[in-house]
Coordinates of C-alpha atoms in Angstrom, one line a residue:
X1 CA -23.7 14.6 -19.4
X2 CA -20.8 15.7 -21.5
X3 CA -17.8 16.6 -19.9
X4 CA -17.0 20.3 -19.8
X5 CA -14.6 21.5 -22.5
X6 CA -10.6 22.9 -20.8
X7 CA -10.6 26.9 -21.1
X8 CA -8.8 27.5 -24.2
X9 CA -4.7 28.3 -24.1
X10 CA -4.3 31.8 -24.2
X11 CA -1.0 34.1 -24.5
X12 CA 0.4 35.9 -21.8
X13 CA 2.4 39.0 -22.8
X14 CA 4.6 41.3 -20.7
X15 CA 5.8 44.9 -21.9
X16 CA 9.4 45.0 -20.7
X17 CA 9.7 49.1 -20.9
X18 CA 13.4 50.3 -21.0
X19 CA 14.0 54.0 -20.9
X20 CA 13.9 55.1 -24.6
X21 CA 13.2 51.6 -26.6
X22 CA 15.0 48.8 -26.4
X23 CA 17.3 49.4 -29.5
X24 CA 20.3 51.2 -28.3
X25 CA 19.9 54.3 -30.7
X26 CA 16.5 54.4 -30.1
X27 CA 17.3 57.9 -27.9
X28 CA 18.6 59.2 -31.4
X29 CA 15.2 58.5 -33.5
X30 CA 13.0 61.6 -33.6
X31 CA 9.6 59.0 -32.4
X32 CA 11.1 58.6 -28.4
X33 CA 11.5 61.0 -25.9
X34 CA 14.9 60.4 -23.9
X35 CA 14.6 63.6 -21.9
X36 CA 11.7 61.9 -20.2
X37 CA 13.4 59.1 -18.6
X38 CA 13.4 60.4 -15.3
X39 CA 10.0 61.9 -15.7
X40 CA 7.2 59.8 -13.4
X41 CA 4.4 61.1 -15.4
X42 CA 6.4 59.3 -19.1
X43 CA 6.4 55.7 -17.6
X44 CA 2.8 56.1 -16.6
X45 CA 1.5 57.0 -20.2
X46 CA 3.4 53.8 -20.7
X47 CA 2.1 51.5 -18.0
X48 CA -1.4 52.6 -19.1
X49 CA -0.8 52.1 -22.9
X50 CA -0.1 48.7 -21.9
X51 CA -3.1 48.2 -19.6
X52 CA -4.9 49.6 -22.5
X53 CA -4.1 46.8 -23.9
X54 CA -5.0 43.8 -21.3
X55 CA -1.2 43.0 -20.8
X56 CA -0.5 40.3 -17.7
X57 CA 2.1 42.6 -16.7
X58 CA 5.3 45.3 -17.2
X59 CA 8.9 44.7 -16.7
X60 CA 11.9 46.2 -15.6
X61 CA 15.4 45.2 -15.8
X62 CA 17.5 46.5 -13.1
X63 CA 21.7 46.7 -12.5
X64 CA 23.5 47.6 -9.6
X65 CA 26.3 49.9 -11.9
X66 CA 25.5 52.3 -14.5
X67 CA 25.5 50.0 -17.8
X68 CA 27.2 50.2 -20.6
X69 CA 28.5 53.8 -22.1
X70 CA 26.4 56.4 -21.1
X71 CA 28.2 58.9 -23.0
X72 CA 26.4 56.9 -26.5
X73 CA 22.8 55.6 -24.9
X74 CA 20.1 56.9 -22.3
X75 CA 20.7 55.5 -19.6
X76 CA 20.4 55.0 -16.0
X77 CA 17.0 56.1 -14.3
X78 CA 14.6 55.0 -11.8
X79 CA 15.1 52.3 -9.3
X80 CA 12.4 50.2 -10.2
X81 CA 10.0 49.6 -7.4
X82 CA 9.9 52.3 -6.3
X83 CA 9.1 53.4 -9.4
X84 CA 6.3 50.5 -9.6
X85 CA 4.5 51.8 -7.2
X86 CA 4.0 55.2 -8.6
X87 CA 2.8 53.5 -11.7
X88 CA 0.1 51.3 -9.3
X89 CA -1.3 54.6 -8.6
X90 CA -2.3 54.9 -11.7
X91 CA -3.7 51.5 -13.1
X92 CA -6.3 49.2 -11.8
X93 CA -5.2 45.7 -13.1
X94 CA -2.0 45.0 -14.7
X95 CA 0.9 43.6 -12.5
X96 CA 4.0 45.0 -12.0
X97 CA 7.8 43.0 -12.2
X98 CA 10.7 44.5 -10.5
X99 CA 14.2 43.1 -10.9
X100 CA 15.8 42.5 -7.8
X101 CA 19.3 40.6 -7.0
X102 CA 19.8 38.3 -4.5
X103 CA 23.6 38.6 -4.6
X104 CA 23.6 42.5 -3.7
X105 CA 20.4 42.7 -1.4
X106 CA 19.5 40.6 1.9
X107 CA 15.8 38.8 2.5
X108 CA 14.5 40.5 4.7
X109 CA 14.7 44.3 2.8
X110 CA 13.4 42.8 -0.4
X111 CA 10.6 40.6 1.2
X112 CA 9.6 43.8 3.1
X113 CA 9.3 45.5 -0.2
X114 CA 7.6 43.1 -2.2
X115 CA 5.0 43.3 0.3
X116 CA 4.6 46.5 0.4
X117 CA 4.3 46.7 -3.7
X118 CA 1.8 43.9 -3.6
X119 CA -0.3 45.8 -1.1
X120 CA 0.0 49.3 -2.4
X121 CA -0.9 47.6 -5.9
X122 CA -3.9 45.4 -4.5
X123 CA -1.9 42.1 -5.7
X124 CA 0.1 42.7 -8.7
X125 CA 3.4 42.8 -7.7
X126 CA 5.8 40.3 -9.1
X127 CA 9.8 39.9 -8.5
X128 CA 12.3 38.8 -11.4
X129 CA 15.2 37.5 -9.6
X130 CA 18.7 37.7 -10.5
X131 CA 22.1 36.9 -9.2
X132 CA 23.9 40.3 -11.2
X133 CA 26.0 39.1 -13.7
X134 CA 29.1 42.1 -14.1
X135 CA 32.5 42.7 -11.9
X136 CA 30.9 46.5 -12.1
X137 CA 28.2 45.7 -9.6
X138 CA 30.7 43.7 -7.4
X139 CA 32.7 46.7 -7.2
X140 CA 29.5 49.1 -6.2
X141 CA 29.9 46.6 -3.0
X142 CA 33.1 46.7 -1.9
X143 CA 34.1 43.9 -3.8
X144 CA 37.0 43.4 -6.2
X145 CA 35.6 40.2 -8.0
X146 CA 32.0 38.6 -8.9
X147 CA 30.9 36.0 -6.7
X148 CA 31.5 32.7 -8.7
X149 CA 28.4 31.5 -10.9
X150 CA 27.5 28.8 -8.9
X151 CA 28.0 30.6 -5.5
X152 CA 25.7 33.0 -6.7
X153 CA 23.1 30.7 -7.5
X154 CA 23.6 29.0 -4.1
X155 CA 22.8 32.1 -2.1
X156 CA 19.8 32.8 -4.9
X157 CA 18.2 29.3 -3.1
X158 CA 18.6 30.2 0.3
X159 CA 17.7 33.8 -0.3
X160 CA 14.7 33.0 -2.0
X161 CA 13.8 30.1 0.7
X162 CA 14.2 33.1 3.1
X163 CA 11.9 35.2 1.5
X164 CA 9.7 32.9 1.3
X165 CA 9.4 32.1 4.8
X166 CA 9.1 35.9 5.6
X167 CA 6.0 36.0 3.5
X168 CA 4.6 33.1 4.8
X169 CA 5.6 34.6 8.8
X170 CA 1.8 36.2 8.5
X171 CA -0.8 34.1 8.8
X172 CA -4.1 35.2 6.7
X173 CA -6.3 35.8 9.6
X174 CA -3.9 37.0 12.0
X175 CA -5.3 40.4 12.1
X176 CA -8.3 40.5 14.3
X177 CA -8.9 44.4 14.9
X178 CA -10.9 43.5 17.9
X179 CA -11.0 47.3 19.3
X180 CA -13.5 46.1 22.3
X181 CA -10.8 43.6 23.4
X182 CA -7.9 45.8 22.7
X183 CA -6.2 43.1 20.3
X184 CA -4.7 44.1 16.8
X185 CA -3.4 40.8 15.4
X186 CA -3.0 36.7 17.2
X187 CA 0.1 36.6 17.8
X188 CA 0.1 32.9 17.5
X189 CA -0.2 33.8 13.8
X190 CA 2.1 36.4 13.7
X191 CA 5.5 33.9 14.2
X192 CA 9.9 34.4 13.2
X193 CA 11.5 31.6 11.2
X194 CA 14.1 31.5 13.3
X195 CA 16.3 30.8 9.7
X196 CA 20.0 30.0 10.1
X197 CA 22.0 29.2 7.1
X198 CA 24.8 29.1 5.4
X199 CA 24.2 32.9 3.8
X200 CA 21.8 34.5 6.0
X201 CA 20.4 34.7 9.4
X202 CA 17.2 36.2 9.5
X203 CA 14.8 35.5 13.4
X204 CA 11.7 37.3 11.7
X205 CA 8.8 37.9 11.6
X206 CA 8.4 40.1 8.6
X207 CA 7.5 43.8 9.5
X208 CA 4.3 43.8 6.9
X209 CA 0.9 41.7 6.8
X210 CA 0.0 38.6 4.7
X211 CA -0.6 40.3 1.2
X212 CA -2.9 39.8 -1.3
X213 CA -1.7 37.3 -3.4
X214 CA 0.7 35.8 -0.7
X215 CA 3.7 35.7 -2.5
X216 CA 4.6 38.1 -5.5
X217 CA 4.7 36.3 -8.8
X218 CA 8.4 34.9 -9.0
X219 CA 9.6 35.4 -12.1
X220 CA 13.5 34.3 -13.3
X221 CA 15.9 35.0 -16.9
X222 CA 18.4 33.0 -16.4
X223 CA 19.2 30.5 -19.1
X224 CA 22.2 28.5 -17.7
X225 CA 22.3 25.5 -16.5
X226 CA 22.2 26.8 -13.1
X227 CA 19.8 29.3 -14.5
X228 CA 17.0 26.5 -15.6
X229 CA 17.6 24.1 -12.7
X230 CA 16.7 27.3 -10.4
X231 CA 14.1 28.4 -12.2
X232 CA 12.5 24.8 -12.0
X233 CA 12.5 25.0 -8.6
X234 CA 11.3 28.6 -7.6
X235 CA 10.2 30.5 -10.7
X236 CA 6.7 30.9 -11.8
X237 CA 7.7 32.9 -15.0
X238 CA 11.0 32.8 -17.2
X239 CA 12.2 35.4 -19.5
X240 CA 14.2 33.7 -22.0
X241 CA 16.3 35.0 -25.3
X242 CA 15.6 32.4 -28.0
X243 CA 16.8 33.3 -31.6
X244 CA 15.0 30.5 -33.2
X245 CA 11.7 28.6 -33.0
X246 CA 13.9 24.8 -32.6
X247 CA 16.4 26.6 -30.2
X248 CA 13.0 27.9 -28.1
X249 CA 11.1 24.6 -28.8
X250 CA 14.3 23.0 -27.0
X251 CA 14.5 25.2 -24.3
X252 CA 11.0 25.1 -23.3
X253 CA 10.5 21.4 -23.5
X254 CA 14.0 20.9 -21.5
X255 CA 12.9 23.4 -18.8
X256 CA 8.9 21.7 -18.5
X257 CA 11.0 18.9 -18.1
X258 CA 13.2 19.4 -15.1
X259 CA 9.8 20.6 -13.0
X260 CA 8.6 16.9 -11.9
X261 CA 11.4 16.4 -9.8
X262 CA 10.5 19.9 -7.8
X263 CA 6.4 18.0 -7.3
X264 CA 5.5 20.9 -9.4
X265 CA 3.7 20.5 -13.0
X266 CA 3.8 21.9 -16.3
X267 CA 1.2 24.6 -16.1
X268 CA 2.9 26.1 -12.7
X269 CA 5.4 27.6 -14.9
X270 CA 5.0 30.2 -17.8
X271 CA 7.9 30.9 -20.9
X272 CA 8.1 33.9 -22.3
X273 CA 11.1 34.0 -24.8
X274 CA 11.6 37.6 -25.7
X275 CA 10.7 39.4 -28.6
X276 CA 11.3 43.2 -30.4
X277 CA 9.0 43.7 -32.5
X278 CA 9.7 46.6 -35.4
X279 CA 5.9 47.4 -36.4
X280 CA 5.2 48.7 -40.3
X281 CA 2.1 49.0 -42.2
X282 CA 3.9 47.0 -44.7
X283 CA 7.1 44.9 -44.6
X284 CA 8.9 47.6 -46.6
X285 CA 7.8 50.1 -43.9
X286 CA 9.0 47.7 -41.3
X287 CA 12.2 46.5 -42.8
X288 CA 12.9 50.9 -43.4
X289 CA 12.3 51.4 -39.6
X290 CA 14.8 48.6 -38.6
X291 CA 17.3 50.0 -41.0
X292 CA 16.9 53.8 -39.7
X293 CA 17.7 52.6 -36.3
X294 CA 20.9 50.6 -37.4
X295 CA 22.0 53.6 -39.4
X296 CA 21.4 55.0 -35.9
X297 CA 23.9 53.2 -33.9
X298 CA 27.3 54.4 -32.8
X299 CA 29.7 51.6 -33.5
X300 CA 31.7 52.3 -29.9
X301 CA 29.0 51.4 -28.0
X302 CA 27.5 48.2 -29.9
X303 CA 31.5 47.5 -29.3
X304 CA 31.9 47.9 -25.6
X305 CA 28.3 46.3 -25.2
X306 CA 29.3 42.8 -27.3
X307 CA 32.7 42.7 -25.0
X308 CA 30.7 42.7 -21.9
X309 CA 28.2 40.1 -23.4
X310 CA 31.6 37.7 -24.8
X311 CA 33.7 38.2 -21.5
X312 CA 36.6 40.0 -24.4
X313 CA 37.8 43.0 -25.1
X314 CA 36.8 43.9 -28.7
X315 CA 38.0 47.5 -28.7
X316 CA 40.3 48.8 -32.0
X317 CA 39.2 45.4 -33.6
X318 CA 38.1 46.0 -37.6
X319 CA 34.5 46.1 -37.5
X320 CA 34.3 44.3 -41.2
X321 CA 36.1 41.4 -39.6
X322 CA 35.3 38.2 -37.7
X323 CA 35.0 37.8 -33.6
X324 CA 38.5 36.8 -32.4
X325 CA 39.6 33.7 -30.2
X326 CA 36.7 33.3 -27.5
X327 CA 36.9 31.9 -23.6
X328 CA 35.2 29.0 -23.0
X329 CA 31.8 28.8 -21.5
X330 CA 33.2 27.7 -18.5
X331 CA 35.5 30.3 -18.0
X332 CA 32.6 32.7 -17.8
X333 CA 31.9 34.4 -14.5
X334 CA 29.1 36.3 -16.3
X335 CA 26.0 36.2 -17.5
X336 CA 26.9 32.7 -19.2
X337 CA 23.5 31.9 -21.2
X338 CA 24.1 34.9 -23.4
X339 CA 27.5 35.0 -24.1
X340 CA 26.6 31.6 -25.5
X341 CA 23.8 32.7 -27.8
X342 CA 25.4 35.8 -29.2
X343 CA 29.2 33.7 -29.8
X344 CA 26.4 30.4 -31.8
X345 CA 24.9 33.6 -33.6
X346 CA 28.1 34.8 -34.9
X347 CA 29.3 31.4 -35.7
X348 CA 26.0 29.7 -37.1
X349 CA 25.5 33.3 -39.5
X350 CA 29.1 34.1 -40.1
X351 CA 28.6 37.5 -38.7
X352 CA 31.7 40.2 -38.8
X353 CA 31.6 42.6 -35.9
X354 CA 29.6 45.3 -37.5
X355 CA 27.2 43.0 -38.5
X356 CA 26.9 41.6 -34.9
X357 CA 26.0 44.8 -33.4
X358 CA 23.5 45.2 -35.8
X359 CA 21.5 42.0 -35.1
X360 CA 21.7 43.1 -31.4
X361 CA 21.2 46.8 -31.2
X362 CA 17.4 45.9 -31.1
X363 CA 17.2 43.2 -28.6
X364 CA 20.6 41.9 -27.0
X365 CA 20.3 38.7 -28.0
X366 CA 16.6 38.4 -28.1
X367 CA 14.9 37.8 -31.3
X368 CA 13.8 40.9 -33.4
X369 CA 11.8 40.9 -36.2
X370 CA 10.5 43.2 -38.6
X371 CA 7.1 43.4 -40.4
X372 CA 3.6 44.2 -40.6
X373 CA 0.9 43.7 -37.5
X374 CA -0.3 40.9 -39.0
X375 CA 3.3 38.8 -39.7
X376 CA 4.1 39.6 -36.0
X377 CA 0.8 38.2 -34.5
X378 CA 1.8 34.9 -37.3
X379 CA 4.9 35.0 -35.1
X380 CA 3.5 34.9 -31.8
X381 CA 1.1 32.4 -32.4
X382 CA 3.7 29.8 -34.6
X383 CA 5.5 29.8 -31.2
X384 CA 2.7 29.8 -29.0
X385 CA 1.1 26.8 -30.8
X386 CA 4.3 25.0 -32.0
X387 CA 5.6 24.4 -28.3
X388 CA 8.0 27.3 -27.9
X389 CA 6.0 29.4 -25.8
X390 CA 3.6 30.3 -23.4
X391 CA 3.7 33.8 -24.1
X392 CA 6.1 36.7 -25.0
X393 CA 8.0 39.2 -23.1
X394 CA 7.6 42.0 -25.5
X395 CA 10.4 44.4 -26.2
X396 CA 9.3 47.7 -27.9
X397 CA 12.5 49.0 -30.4
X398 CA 11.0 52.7 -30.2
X399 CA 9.0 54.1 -27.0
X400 CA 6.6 55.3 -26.4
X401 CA 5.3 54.1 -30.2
X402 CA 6.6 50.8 -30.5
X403 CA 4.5 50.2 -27.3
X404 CA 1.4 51.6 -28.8
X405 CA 1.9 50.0 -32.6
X406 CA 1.5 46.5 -30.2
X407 CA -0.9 47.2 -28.5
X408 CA -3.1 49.4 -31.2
X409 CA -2.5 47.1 -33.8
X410 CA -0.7 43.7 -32.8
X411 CA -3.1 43.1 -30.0
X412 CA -6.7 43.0 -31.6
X413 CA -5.4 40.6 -34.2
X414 CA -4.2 38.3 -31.4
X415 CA -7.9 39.0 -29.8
X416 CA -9.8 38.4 -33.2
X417 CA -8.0 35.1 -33.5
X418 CA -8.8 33.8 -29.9
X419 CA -5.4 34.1 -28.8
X420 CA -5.2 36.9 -26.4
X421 CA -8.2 37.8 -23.9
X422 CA -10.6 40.8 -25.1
X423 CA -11.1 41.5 -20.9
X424 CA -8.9 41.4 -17.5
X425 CA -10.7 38.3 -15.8
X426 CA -8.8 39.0 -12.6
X427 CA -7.6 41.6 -10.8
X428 CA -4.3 40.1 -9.2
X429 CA -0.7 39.0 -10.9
X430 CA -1.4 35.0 -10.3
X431 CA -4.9 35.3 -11.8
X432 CA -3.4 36.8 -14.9
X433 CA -0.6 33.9 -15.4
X434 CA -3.7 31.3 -13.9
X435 CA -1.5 30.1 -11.2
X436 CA -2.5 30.0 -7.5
X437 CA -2.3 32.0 -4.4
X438 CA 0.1 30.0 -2.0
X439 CA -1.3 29.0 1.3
X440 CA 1.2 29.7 4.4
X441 CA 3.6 27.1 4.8
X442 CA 3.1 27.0 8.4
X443 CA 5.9 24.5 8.9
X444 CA 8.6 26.8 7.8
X445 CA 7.9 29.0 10.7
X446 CA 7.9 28.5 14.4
X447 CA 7.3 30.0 17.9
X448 CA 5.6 32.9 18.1
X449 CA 6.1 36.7 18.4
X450 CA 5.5 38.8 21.4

């Protein structure tokens, strides 16, 4: 008997939805709708244009201090689980990604809330943890400084472990409903973790039910060295910013790399560089699109956003001139895999200021590119098939149309060329990604509650 053929690779994609469009004058073009970014009803016609479209999953990024100038962009907005789970209410199968920090939030709140997404979403819930990356946020907390970098990621590890543990306080069948006997749940399945470290103290158990994939997806962006050798250990999914396909083939091969020593294997974690996509009919179309938003952009803010990004204060600089003097990488307290990219992007293109906030406006640092349905989708799958990918976190430029441009007209190319599935084969987050629902880890927990 012949051996049955492997399921073939597919893409997964995430829509990573960001108020107006990802491009910061997209609020200006007449396409999006930026009085609707605190309208319920505007990020469900997106969540189900994307469900429309068989997505794994949506995003949203989340800060603990009102980024950037707000007086030049849309922004602030929801808090985003809670927003998630008014969108669950109105979709069936794709998951839902909050961003949650561990360096502002304790274990025990988030776990709680996790839960609660994953049951009030029927197991799509998934958490993209970060450790904040802006003096801004420190100060929201009564702080005067960041935590240092590594600090930050220390606490991540415990805080994560934590979680962890709190999920796994529940066992499966510990709810018996045996009304004849009086008895809701065993309560020698029902145990605290009795954790003590060096950042937390948490007795347990959690305050919610084993949910129904176990733990949420865990999902991580940063690109650091701390960033990859945390995400090795923990992170099922990584957002990643990759300008180029040898820069992305790097990255992913270093990252697949560094999992063996954590007993895990290559398929237990997904890559998904970002990418913007600026959808024409034709290239010309496309290449006019990208150049209307540019036109778009007010130069103060693509300013004050790069000096956040390189750790420097840009402001008066000529904008027809080159960056100035940068810190070292290791004097950055920040968000340190960015301010890498964007400072090797200036330098490897030769990029004056102006020109710098141009090539981000769209994406930050993530790749954007311009043309026609079918030169995207040759995109996608050059990565996908080149070893650079495992799937994209898409960024539309322009909502609510770049959104519906990929998923009207991206998205059955992918399909037609075997790429992308036609169907949702399962109903939960993991099945989506194909990775498994944990069992307890019944030795992380012990005694038993009352």
């Amino acid at each position: 008997m012949p051996t049955p053929s492997a399921a073939p690779r597919r893409l997964h994609l995430n829509a990573f939805l960001m108020n107006a469009g990802h491009h910061d004058a997209a609020w200006r073009h007449p396409r999006t709708q930026p009085e609707r970014v605190t309208d319920v009803a505007y990020f469900q016609q997106l969540a189900r244009t994307a469900e429309r479209g068989k997505l794994d999953s949506i995003f949203f990024a989340d800060g603990l201090a009102l980024w950037g100038k707000v007086k030049h962009n849309a922004l602030g907005g929801f808090e985003p689980l809670t927003l998630l789970s008014a969108l669950a209410t109105v979709t069936e199968r794709i998951g839902l990604i909050a961003t949650v920090s561990t360096t502002f939030n304790e274990p025990f709140h988030t776990a709680r809330k996790f839960a609660s997404l994953d049951h009030i979403s029927g197991g799509r819930a998934g958490w993209n943890i970060v450790t904040s990356g802006t003096v801004d946020e420190a100060r929201n907390f009564g702080q005067d400084e960041h935590l240092e970098h590594r600090l930050r990621y220390d606490r991540a590890r415990e805080f994560v472990d934590v979680a962890t543990k709190l999920w796994d306080s529940w066992e499966d069948d510990a709810v018996l409903l045996d009304r004849e006997n009086g008895v809701y749940a065993d309560t020698g399945k029902v145990r605290p973790i009795d954790h003590r470290g060096e950042y937390f103290g948490v007795r347990g158990p959690l305050n919610v039910q084993r949910t129904p994939q176990g733990h949420p997806l865990l999902v991580q962006a940063g690109s650091s060295e701390d960033g990859k050798e945390f995400a090795a250990q923990y992170a099922e999914a990584v957002f990643t910013a990759q300008q180029t396909l040898a820069d992305a083939q790097s990255f992913h091969k270093d990252l697949k790399g560094r999992l063996a020593r954590y007993g895990r294997s290559e398929g237990g974690l997904k890559i998904l560089p970002g990418i913007c996509p600026v959808i024409g009919s034709t290239e010309a179309e496309a290449r006019a699109l990208e150049q209307e938003l540019t036109d778009l952009q007010v130069p103060e803010y693509g300013l004050a956003q790069l000096s956040g990004m390189l750790g420097t204060d840009l402001t008066g600089l000529p904008l027809d001139g080159p960056l100035p003097e940068l810190p070292e990488e290791r004097d950055i307290n920040g968000n340190k895999s960015r301010f890498t990219l964007v400072a090797e992007l200036a330098r490897r293109d030769g990029l004056t200021l102006r020109e710098l906030t141009a090539r981000l406006g769209g994406g930050r640092g993530h790749r954007v590119f311009a043309g026609t349905p079918e030169q995207i989708a040759d995109q996608l799958q050059e990565w996908f098939t080149q070893g650079a990918a495992d799937g994209f976190n898409v960024m539309p430029p322009h909502l609510p149309g770049g959104l519906e441009d990929f998923v009207d007209q991206v998205v059955p190319i992918l399909q037609e060329r075997g790429l992308f599935r036609t169907e949702y084969t399962g109903r939960t987050l993991r099945e989506h990604y194909g990775l498994p629902r944990p069992a307890v880890r019944s030795a992380t927990v012990a005694g038993a509650a009352s």
